[in-house]
PDB file of N, CA, C and O and ligand atoms in Angstrom:
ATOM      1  N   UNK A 249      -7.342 -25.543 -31.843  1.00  0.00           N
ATOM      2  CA  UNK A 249      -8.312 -25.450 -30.771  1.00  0.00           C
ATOM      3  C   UNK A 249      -9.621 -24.858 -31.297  1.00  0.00           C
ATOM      4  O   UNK A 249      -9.589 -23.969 -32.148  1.00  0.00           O
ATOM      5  N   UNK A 250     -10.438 -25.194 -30.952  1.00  0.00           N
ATOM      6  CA  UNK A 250     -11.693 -24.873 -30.880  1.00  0.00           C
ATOM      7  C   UNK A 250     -12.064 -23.396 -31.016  1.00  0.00           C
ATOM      8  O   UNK A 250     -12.692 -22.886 -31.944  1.00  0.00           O
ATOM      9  N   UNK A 251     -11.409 -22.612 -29.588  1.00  0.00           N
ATOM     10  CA  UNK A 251     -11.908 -21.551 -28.926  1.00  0.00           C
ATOM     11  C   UNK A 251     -10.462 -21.458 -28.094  1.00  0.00           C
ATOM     12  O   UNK A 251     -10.013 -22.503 -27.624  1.00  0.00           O
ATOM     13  N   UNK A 252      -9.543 -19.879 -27.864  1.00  0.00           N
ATOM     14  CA  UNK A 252      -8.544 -19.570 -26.947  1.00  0.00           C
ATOM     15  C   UNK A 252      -9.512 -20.003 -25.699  1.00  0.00           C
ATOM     16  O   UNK A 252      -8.832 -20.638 -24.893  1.00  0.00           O
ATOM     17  N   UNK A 253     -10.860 -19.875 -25.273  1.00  0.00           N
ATOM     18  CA  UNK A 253     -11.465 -19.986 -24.116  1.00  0.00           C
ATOM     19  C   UNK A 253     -11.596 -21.496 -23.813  1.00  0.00           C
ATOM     20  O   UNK A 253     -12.522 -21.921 -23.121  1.00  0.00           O
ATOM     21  N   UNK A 254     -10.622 -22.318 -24.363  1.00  0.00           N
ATOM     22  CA  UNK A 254     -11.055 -23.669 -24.185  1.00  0.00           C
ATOM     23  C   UNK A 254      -9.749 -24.044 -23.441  1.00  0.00           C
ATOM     24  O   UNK A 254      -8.886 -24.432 -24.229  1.00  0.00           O
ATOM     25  N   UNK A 255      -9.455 -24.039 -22.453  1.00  0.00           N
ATOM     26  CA  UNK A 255      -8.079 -23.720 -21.965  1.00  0.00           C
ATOM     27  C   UNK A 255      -7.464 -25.492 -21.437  1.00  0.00           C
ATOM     28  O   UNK A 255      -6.319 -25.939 -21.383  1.00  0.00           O
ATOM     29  N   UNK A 256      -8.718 -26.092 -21.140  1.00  0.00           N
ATOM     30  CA  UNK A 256      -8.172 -27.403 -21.416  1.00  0.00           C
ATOM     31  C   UNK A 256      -7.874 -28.122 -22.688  1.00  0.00           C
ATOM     32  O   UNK A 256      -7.524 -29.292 -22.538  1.00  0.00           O
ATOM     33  N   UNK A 257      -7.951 -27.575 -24.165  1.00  0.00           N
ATOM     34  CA  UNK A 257      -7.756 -28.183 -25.068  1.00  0.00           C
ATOM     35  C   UNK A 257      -8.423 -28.871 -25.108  1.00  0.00           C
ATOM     36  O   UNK A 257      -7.833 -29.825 -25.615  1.00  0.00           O
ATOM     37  N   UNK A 258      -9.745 -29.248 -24.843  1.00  0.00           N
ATOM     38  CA  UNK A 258     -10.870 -30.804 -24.599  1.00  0.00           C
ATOM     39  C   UNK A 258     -11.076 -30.850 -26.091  1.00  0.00           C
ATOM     40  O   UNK A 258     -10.794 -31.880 -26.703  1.00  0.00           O
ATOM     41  N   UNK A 259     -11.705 -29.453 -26.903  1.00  0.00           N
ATOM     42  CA  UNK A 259     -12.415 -29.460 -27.710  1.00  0.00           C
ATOM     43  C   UNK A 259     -11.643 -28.871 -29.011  1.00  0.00           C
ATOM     44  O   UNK A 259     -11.617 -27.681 -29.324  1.00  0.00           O
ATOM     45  N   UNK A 260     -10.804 -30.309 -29.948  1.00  0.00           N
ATOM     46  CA  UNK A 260     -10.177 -29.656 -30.691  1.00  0.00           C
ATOM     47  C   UNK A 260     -10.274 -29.663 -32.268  1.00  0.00           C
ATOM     48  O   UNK A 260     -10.403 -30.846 -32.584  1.00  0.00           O
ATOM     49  N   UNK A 261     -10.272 -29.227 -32.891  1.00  0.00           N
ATOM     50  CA  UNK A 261     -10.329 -28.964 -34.207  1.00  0.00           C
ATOM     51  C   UNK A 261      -9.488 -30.080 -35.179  1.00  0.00           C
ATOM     52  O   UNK A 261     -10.332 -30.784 -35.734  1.00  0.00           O
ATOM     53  N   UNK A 262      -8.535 -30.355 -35.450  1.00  0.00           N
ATOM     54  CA  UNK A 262      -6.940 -31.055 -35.383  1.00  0.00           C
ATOM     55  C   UNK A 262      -5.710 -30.512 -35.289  1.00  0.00           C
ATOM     56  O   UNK A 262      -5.194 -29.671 -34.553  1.00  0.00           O
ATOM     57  N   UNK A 263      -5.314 -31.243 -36.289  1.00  0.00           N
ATOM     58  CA  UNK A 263      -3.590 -30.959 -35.597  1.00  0.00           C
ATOM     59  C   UNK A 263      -3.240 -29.755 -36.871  1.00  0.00           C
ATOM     60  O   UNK A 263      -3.170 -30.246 -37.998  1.00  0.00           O
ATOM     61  N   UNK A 264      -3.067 -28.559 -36.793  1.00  0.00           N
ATOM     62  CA  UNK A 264      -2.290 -27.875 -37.671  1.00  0.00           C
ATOM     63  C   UNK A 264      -1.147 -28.687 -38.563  1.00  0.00           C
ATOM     64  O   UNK A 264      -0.836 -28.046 -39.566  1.00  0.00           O
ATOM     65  N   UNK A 265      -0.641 -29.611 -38.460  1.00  0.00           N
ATOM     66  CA  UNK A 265       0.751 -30.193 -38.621  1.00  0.00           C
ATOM     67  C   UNK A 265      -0.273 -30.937 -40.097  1.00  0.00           C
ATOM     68  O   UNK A 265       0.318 -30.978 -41.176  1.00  0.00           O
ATOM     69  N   UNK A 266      -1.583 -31.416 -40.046  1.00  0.00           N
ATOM     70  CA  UNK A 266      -1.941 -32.430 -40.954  1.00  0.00           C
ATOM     71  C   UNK A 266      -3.415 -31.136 -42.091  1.00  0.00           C
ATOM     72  O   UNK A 266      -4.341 -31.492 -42.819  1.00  0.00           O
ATOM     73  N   UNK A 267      -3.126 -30.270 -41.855  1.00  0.00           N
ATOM     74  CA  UNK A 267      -4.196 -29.255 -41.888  1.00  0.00           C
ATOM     75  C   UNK A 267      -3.601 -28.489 -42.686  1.00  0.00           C
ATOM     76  O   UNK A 267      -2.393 -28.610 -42.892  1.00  0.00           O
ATOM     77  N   UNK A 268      -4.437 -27.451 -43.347  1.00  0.00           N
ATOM     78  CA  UNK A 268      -3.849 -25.989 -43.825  1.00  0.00           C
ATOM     79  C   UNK A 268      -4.503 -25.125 -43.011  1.00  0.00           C
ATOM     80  O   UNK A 268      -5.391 -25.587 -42.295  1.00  0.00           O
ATOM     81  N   UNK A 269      -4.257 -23.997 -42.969  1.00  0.00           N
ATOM     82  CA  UNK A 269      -4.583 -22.793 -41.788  1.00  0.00           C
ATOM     83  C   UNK A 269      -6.204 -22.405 -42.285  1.00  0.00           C
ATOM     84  O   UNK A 269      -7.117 -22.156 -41.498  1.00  0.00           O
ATOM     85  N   UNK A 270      -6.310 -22.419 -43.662  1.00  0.00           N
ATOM     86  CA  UNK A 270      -7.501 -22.643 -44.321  1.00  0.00           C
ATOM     87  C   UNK A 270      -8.648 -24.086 -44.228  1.00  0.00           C
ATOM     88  O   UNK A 270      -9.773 -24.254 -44.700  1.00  0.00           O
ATOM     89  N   UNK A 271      -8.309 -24.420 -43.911  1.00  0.00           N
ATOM     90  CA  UNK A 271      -9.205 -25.857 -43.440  1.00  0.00           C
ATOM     91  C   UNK A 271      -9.300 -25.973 -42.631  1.00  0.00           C
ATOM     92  O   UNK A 271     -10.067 -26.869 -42.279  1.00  0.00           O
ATOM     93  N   UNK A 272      -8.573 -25.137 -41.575  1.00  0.00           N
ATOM     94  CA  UNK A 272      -8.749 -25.379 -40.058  1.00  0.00           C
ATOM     95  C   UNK A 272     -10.140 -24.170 -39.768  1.00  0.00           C
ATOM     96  O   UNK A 272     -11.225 -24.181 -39.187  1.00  0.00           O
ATOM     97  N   UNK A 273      -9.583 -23.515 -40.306  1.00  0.00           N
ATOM     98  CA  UNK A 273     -10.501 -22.116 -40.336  1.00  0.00           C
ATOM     99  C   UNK A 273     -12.116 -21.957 -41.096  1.00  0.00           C
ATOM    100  O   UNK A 273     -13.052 -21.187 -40.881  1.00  0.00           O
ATOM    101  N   UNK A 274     -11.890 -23.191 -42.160  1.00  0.00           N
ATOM    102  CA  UNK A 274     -13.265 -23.564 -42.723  1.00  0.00           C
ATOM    103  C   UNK A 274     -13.892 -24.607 -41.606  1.00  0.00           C
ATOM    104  O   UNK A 274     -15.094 -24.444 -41.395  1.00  0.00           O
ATOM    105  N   UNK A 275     -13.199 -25.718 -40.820  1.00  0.00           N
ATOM    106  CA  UNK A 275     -14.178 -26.434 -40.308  1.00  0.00           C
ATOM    107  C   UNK A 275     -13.989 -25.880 -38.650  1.00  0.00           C
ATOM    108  O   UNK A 275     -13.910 -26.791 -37.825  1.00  0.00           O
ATOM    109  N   UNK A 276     -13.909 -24.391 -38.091  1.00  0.00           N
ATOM    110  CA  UNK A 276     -13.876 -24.100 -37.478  1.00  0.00           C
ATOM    111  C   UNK A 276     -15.500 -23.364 -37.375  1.00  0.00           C
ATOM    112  O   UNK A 276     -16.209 -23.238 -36.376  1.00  0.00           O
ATOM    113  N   UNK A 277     -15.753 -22.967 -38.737  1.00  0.00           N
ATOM    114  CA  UNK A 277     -16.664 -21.954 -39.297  1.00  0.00           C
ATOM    115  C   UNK A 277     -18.110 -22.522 -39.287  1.00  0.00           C
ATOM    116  O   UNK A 277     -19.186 -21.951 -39.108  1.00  0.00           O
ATOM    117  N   UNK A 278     -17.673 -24.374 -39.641  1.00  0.00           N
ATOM    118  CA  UNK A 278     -18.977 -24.597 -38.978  1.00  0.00           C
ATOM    119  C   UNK A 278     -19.437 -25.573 -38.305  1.00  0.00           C
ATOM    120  O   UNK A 278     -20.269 -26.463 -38.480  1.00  0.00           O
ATOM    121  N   UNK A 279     -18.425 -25.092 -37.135  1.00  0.00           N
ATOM    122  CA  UNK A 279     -18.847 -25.539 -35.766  1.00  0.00           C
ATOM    123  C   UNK A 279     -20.023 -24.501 -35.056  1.00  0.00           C
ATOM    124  O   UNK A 279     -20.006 -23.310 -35.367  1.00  0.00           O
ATOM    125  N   UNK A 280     -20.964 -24.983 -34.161  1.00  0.00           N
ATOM    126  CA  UNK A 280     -21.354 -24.203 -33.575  1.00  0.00           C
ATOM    127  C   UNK A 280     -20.976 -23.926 -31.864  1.00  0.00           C
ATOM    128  O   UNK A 280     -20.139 -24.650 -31.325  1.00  0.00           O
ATOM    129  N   UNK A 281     -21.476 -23.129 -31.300  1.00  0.00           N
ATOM    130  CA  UNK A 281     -21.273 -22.560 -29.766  1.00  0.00           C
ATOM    131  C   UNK A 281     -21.053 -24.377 -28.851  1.00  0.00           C
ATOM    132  O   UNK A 281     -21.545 -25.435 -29.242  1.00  0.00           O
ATOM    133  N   UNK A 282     -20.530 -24.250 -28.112  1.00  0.00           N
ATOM    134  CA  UNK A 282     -20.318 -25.996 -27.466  1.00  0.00           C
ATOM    135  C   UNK A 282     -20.450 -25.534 -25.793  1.00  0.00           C
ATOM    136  O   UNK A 282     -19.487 -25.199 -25.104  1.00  0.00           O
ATOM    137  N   UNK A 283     -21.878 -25.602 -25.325  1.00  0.00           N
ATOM    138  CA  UNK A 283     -22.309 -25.123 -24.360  1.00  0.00           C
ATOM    139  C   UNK A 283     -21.728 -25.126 -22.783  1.00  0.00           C
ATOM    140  O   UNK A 283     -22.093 -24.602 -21.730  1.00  0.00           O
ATOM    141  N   UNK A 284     -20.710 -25.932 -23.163  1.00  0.00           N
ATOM    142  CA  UNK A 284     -20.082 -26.704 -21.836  1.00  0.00           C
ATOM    143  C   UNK A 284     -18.886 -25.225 -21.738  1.00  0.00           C
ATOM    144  O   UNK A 284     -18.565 -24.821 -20.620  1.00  0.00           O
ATOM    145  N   UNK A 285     -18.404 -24.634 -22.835  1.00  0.00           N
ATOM    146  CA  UNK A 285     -17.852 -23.567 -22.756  1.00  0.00           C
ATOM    147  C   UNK A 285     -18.122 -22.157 -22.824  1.00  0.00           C
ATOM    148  O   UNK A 285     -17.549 -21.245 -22.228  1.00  0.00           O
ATOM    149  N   UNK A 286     -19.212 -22.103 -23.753  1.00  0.00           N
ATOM    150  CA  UNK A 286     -19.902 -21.125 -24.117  1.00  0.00           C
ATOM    151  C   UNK A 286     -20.624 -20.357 -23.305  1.00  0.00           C
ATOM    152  O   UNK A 286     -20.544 -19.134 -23.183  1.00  0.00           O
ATOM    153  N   UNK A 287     -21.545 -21.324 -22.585  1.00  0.00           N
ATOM    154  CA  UNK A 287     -23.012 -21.032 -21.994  1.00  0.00           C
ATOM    155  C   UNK A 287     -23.089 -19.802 -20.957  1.00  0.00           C
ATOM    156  O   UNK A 287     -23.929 -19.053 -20.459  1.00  0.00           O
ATOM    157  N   UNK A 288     -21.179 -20.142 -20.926  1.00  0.00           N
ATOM    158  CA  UNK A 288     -20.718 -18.862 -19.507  1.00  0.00           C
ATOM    159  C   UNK A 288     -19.557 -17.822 -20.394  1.00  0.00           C
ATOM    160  O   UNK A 288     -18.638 -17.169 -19.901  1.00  0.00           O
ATOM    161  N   UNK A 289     -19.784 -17.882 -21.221  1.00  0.00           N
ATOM    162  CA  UNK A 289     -18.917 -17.353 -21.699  1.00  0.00           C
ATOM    163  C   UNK A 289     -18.833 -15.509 -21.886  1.00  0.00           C
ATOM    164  O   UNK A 289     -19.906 -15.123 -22.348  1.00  0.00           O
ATOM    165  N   UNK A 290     -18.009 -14.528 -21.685  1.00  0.00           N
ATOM    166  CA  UNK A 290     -18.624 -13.158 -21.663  1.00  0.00           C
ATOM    167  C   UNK A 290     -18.038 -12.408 -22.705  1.00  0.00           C
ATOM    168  O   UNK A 290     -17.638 -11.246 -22.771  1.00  0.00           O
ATOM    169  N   UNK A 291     -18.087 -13.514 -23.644  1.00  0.00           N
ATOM    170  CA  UNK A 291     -18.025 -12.790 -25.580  1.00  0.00           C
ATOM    171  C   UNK A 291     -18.894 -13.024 -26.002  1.00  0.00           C
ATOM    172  O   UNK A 291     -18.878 -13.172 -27.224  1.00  0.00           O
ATOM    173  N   UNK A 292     -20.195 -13.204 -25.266  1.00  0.00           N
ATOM    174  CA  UNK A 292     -21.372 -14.277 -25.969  1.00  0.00           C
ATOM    175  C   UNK A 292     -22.405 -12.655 -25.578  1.00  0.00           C
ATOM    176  O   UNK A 292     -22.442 -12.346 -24.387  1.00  0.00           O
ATOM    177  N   UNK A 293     -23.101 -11.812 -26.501  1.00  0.00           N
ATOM    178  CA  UNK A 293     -23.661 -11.059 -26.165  1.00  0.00           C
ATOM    179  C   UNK A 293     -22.860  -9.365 -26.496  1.00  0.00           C
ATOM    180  O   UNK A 293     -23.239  -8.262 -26.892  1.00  0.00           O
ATOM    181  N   UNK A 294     -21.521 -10.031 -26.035  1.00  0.00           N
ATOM    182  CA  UNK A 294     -20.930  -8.793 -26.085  1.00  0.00           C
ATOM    183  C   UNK A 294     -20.652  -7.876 -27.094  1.00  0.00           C
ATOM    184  O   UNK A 294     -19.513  -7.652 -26.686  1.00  0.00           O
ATOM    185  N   UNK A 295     -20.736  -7.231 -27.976  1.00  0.00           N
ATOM    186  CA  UNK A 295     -21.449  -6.219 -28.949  1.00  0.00           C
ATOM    187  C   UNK A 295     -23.315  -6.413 -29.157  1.00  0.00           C
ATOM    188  O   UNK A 295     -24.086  -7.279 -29.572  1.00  0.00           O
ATOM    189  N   UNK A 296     -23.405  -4.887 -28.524  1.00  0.00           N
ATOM    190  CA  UNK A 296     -25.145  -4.484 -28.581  1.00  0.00           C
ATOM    191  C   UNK A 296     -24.923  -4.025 -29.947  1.00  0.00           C
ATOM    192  O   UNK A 296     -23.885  -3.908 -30.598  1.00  0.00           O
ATOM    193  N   UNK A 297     -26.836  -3.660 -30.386  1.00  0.00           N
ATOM    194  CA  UNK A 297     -26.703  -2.956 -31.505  1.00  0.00           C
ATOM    195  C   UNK A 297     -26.255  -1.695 -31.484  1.00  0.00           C
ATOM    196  O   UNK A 297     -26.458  -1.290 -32.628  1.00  0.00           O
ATOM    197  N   UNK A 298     -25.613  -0.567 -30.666  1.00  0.00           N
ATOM    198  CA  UNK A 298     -25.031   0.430 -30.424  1.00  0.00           C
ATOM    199  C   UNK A 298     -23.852   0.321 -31.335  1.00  0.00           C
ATOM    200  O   UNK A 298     -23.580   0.884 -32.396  1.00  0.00           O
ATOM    201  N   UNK A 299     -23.165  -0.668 -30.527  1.00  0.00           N
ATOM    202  CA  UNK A 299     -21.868  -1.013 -31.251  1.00  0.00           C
ATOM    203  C   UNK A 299     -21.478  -1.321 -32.688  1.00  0.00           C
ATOM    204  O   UNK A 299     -20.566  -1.054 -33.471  1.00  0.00           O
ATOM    205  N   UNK A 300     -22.642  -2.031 -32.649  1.00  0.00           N
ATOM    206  CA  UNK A 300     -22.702  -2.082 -34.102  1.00  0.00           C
ATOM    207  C   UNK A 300     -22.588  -1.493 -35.158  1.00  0.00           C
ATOM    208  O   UNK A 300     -21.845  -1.532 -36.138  1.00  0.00           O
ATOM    209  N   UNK A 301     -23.998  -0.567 -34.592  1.00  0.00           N
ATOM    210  CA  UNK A 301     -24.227   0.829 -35.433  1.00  0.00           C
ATOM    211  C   UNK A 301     -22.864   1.500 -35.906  1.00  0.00           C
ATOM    212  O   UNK A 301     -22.504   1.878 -37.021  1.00  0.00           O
ATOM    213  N   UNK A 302     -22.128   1.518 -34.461  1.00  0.00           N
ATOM    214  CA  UNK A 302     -21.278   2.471 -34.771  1.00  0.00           C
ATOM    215  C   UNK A 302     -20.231   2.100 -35.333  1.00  0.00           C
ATOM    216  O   UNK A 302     -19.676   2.954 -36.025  1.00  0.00           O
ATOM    217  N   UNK A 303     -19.682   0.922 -35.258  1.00  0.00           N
ATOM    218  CA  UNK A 303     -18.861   0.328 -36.137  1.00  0.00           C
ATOM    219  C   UNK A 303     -19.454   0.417 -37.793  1.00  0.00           C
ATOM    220  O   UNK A 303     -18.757   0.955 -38.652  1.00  0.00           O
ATOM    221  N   UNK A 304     -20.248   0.073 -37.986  1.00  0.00           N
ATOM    222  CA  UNK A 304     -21.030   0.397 -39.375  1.00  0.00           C
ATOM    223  C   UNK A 304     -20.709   1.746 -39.898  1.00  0.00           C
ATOM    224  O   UNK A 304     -20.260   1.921 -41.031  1.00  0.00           O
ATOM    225  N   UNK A 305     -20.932   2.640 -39.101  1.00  0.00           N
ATOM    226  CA  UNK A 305     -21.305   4.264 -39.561  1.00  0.00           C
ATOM    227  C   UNK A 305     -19.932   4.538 -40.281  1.00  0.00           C
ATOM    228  O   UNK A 305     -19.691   5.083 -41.358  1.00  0.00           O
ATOM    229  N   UNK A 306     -18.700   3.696 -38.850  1.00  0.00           N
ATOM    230  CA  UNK A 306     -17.247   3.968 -39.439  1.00  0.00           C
ATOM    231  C   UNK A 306     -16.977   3.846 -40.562  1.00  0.00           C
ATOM    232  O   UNK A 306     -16.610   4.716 -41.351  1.00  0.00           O
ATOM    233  N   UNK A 307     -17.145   2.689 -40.737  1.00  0.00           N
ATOM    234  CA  UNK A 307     -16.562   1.375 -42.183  1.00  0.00           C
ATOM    235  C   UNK A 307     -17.505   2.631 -43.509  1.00  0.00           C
ATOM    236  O   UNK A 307     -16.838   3.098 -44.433  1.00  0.00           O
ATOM    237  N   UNK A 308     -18.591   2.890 -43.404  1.00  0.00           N
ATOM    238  CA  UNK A 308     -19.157   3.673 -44.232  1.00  0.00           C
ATOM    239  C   UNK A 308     -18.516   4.823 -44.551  1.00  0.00           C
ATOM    240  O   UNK A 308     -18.145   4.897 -45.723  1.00  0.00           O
ATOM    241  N   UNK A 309     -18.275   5.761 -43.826  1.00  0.00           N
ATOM    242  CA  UNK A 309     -17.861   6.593 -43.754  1.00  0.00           C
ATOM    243  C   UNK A 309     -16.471   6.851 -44.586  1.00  0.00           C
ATOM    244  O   UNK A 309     -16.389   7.644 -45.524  1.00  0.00           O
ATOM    245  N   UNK A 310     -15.002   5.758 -43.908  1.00  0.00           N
ATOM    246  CA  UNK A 310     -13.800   5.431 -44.103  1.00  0.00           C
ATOM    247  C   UNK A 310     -14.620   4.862 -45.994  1.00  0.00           C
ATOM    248  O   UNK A 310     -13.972   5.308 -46.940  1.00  0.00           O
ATOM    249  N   UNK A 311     -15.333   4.370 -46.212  1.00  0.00           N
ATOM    250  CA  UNK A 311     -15.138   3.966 -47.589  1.00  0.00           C
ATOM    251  C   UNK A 311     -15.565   5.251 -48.163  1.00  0.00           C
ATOM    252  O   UNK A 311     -14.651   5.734 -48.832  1.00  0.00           O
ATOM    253  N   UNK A 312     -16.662   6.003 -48.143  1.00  0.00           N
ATOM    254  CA  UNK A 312     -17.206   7.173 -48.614  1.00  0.00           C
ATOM    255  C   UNK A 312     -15.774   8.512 -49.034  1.00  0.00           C
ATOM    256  O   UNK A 312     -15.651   9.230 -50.026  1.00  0.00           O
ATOM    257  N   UNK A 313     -14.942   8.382 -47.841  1.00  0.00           N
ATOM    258  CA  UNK A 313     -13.919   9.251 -47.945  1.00  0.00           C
ATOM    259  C   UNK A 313     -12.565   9.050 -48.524  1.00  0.00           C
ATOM    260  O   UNK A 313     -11.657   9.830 -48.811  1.00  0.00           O
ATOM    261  N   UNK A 314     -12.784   7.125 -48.649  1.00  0.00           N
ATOM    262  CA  UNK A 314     -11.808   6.714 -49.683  1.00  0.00           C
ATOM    263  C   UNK A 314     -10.882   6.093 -49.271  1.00  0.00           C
ATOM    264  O   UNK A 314     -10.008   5.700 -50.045  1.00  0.00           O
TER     265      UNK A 314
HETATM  266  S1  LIG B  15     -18.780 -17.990 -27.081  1.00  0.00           S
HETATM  267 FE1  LIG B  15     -16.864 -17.734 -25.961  1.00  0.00          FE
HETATM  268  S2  LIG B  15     -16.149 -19.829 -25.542  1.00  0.00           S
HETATM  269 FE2  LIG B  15     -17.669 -19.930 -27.173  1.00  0.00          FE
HETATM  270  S3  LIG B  15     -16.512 -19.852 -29.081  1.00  0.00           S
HETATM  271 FE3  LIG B  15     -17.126 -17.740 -28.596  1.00  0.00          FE
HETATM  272  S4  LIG B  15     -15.406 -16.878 -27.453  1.00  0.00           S
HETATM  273 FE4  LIG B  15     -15.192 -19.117 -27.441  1.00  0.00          FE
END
């Protein structure tokens, strides 16, 4: 699938069965947003730069201390 948010299956990638989990995942990568699902979508936006930041500061930090 495309997207878990694609709940009709309309928009699909292929069949795992003819695929590797890696090829599914590369031509997943460059697909872009498919507006008919997206456009409403409320993962679209969702991390501000707050979040970011602070996820950053972590990952820095956790490596700094080892
Ligand atoms: S924006 Fe929403 S519907 Fe579109 S790919 Fe991301 S999670 Fe899926």
């Amino acid at each position: 699938m495309y997207c878990y948010n694609d709940i009709t299956h309309k928009h699909t990638l292929g069949s795992i069965s003819e695929m590797s989990i890696r090829k599914a995942i590369e031509s997943r990568e460059k697909t872009g947003p498919i507006p008919e699902i997206c456009d409403t979508c409320n993962m679209r936006e969702r991390y501000k730069a707050g979040e970011f930041l602070k996820v950053m500061a972590k990952h820095i930090k956790n490596k700094m201390l080892g």
